[in-house]
Short mmCIF file of C-alpha atoms in Angstrom, two decimals:
data_model
loop_
_atom_site.label_atom_id
_atom_site.label_comp_id
_atom_site.label_asym_id
_atom_site.label_seq_id
_atom_site.Cartn_x
_atom_site.Cartn_y
_atom_site.Cartn_z
CA UNK A 1 -97.05 -29.32 -29.79
CA UNK A 2 -95.66 -26.68 -31.88
CA UNK A 3 -95.92 -24.38 -29.00
CA UNK A 4 -93.94 -26.65 -26.79
CA UNK A 5 -91.24 -26.82 -29.35
CA UNK A 6 -91.26 -23.15 -29.81
CA UNK A 7 -90.98 -22.59 -26.06
CA UNK A 8 -88.27 -25.15 -25.84
CA UNK A 9 -86.29 -23.40 -28.64
CA UNK A 10 -86.70 -20.12 -26.84
CA UNK A 11 -85.54 -21.63 -23.60
CA UNK A 12 -82.69 -23.22 -25.40
CA UNK A 13 -81.74 -19.94 -27.06
CA UNK A 14 -82.05 -18.17 -23.73
CA UNK A 15 -79.84 -20.76 -22.05
CA UNK A 16 -77.40 -20.57 -24.97
CA UNK A 17 -77.29 -16.78 -24.72
CA UNK A 18 -76.77 -16.94 -21.00
CA UNK A 19 -74.05 -19.54 -21.47
CA UNK A 20 -72.29 -17.42 -24.12
CA UNK A 21 -72.53 -14.32 -21.92
CA UNK A 22 -71.18 -16.22 -18.92
CA UNK A 23 -68.45 -17.69 -21.14
CA UNK A 24 -67.38 -14.23 -22.36
CA UNK A 25 -67.56 -12.85 -18.84
CA UNK A 26 -65.31 -15.66 -17.63
CA UNK A 27 -62.86 -15.10 -20.49
CA UNK A 28 -62.91 -11.35 -19.84
CA UNK A 29 -62.29 -11.83 -16.14
CA UNK A 30 -59.50 -14.32 -16.83
CA UNK A 31 -57.85 -11.96 -19.30
CA UNK A 32 -58.25 -9.10 -16.86
CA UNK A 33 -56.71 -11.19 -14.04
CA UNK A 34 -53.89 -12.32 -16.35
CA UNK A 35 -53.09 -8.76 -17.39
CA UNK A 36 -53.48 -7.57 -13.82
CA UNK A 37 -51.11 -10.33 -12.71
CA UNK A 38 -48.48 -9.42 -15.33
CA UNK A 39 -48.97 -5.72 -14.55
CA UNK A 40 -48.53 -6.55 -10.85
CA UNK A 41 -45.36 -8.52 -11.60
CA UNK A 42 -44.06 -5.64 -13.68
CA UNK A 43 -44.83 -3.19 -10.87
CA UNK A 44 -43.20 -5.42 -8.26
CA UNK A 45 -40.15 -6.02 -10.48
CA UNK A 46 -39.79 -2.29 -11.14
CA UNK A 47 -40.15 -1.49 -7.44
CA UNK A 48 -37.61 -4.18 -6.53
CA UNK A 49 -35.11 -2.89 -9.13
CA UNK A 50 -35.52 0.67 -7.85
CA UNK A 51 -35.06 -0.43 -4.23
CA UNK A 52 -32.06 -2.56 -5.18
CA UNK A 53 -30.40 0.37 -6.97
CA UNK A 54 -31.12 2.69 -4.06
CA UNK A 55 -29.77 0.12 -1.58
CA UNK A 56 -26.61 -0.43 -3.60
CA UNK A 57 -26.07 3.32 -3.93
CA UNK A 58 -26.64 3.85 -0.20
CA UNK A 59 -24.31 0.97 0.65
CA UNK A 60 -21.57 2.30 -1.65
CA UNK A 61 -21.84 5.78 -0.13
CA UNK A 62 -21.73 4.41 3.42
CA UNK A 63 -18.80 2.11 2.63
CA UNK A 64 -16.88 4.97 1.00
CA UNK A 65 -17.54 7.11 4.07
CA UNK A 66 -16.35 4.34 6.42
CA UNK A 67 -13.33 3.66 4.19
CA UNK A 68 -12.36 7.34 4.30
CA UNK A 69 -12.68 7.39 8.09
CA UNK A 70 -10.54 4.27 8.43
CA UNK A 71 -7.89 5.68 6.07
CA UNK A 72 -7.70 8.84 8.16
CA UNK A 73 -7.47 6.71 11.31
CA UNK A 74 -4.66 4.64 9.79
CA UNK A 75 -2.76 7.74 8.70
CA UNK A 76 -3.04 9.21 12.19
CA UNK A 77 -1.86 5.97 13.79
CA UNK A 78 1.04 5.63 11.34
CA UNK A 79 2.15 9.21 12.05
CA UNK A 80 1.95 8.53 15.78
CA UNK A 81 3.98 5.32 15.42
CA UNK A 82 6.56 7.07 13.23
CA UNK A 83 6.93 9.88 15.77
CA UNK A 84 7.43 7.33 18.58
CA UNK A 85 10.03 5.42 16.55
CA UNK A 86 11.75 8.68 15.61
CA UNK A 87 12.05 9.62 19.30
CA UNK A 88 13.40 6.17 20.16
CA UNK A 89 15.96 6.39 17.34
CA UNK A 90 17.06 9.82 18.50
CA UNK A 91 17.53 8.54 22.06
CA UNK A 92 19.48 5.53 20.74
CA UNK A 93 21.59 7.77 18.53
CA UNK A 94 22.39 10.09 21.44
CA UNK A 95 23.35 7.09 23.59
CA UNK A 96 25.59 5.68 20.86
CA UNK A 97 27.29 9.03 20.34
CA UNK A 98 27.92 9.33 24.08
CA UNK A 99 29.26 5.76 24.33
CA UNK A 100 31.52 6.12 21.27
CA UNK A 101 32.83 9.46 22.50
CA UNK A 102 33.69 7.93 25.87
CA UNK A 103 35.43 5.00 24.15
CA UNK A 104 37.52 7.40 22.05
CA UNK A 105 38.42 9.45 25.11
CA UNK A 106 39.48 6.31 26.98
CA UNK A 107 41.54 5.10 24.05
CA UNK A 108 43.22 8.50 23.73
CA UNK A 109 43.93 8.44 27.50
CA UNK A 110 45.52 4.99 27.16
CA UNK A 111 47.73 6.16 24.29
CA UNK A 112 48.74 9.27 26.22
CA UNK A 113 49.70 7.14 29.23
CA UNK A 114 51.77 4.79 27.06
CA UNK A 115 53.78 7.57 25.47
CA UNK A 116 57.16 7.94 27.05
CA UNK A 117 59.13 10.87 25.92
CA UNK A 118 62.59 11.19 27.24
CA UNK A 119 65.55 13.04 25.83
CA UNK A 120 67.49 9.79 25.37
CA UNK A 121 64.76 8.04 23.42
CA UNK A 122 64.06 11.07 21.30
CA UNK A 123 67.72 11.64 20.54
CA UNK A 124 68.28 8.03 19.50
CA UNK A 125 65.16 7.97 17.34
CA UNK A 126 66.15 11.20 15.62
CA UNK A 127 69.70 9.97 15.09
CA UNK A 128 68.45 6.69 13.56
CA UNK A 129 66.07 8.51 11.23
CA UNK A 130 68.79 10.95 10.15
CA UNK A 131 71.22 8.09 9.48
CA UNK A 132 68.64 6.41 7.26
CA UNK A 133 68.04 9.65 5.36
CA UNK A 134 71.77 10.30 4.91
CA UNK A 135 72.39 6.76 3.69
CA UNK A 136 69.56 7.04 1.18
CA UNK A 137 70.89 10.39 -0.04
CA UNK A 138 74.41 8.93 -0.44
CA UNK A 139 73.09 5.98 -2.42
CA UNK A 140 71.17 8.31 -4.73
CA UNK A 141 74.31 10.45 -5.24
CA UNK A 142 76.36 7.38 -6.04
CA UNK A 143 73.76 6.35 -8.59
CA UNK A 144 73.90 9.78 -10.17
CA UNK A 145 77.69 9.63 -10.31
CA UNK A 146 77.60 6.21 -11.97
CA UNK A 147 74.98 7.39 -14.47
CA UNK A 148 77.06 10.48 -15.31
CA UNK A 149 80.20 8.39 -15.82
CA UNK A 150 78.33 6.05 -18.08
CA UNK A 151 76.98 8.92 -20.13
CA UNK A 152 80.42 10.56 -20.45
CA UNK A 153 82.03 7.35 -21.58
CA UNK A 154 79.40 6.78 -24.18
CA UNK A 155 79.92 10.20 -25.73
#
């Protein structure tokens, strides 16, 4: 019976050893899978960050390039529009100058037609103006005479 017990202890020890070995193998594999999983996540995260940075950089460069092209396009179009408006303004200015010049010529023609110069009219106008001047001169002389008399009497 002793032998049976001894064999049974050996079997038990053998089973226990196998169980412990399997247990450690399972733990080792689990740890390896866990570390491999975190290492994989780290690798994927690093790759994603790198790709994101590259994509953002590429996008910024492309957008800057497109922005520069559009700015140049806008500047060209603005210059073109300004040139067109400048030509239109010059045409309008030339038309206005021509119209105003014609108006002034017509007005001057009307005034010239209304002017009547005759020796009688001129003579009367000159005589009237001279009479006014003479009367003003006489009044000023009379004032001087009165002022001189007043000054002499006061002395």
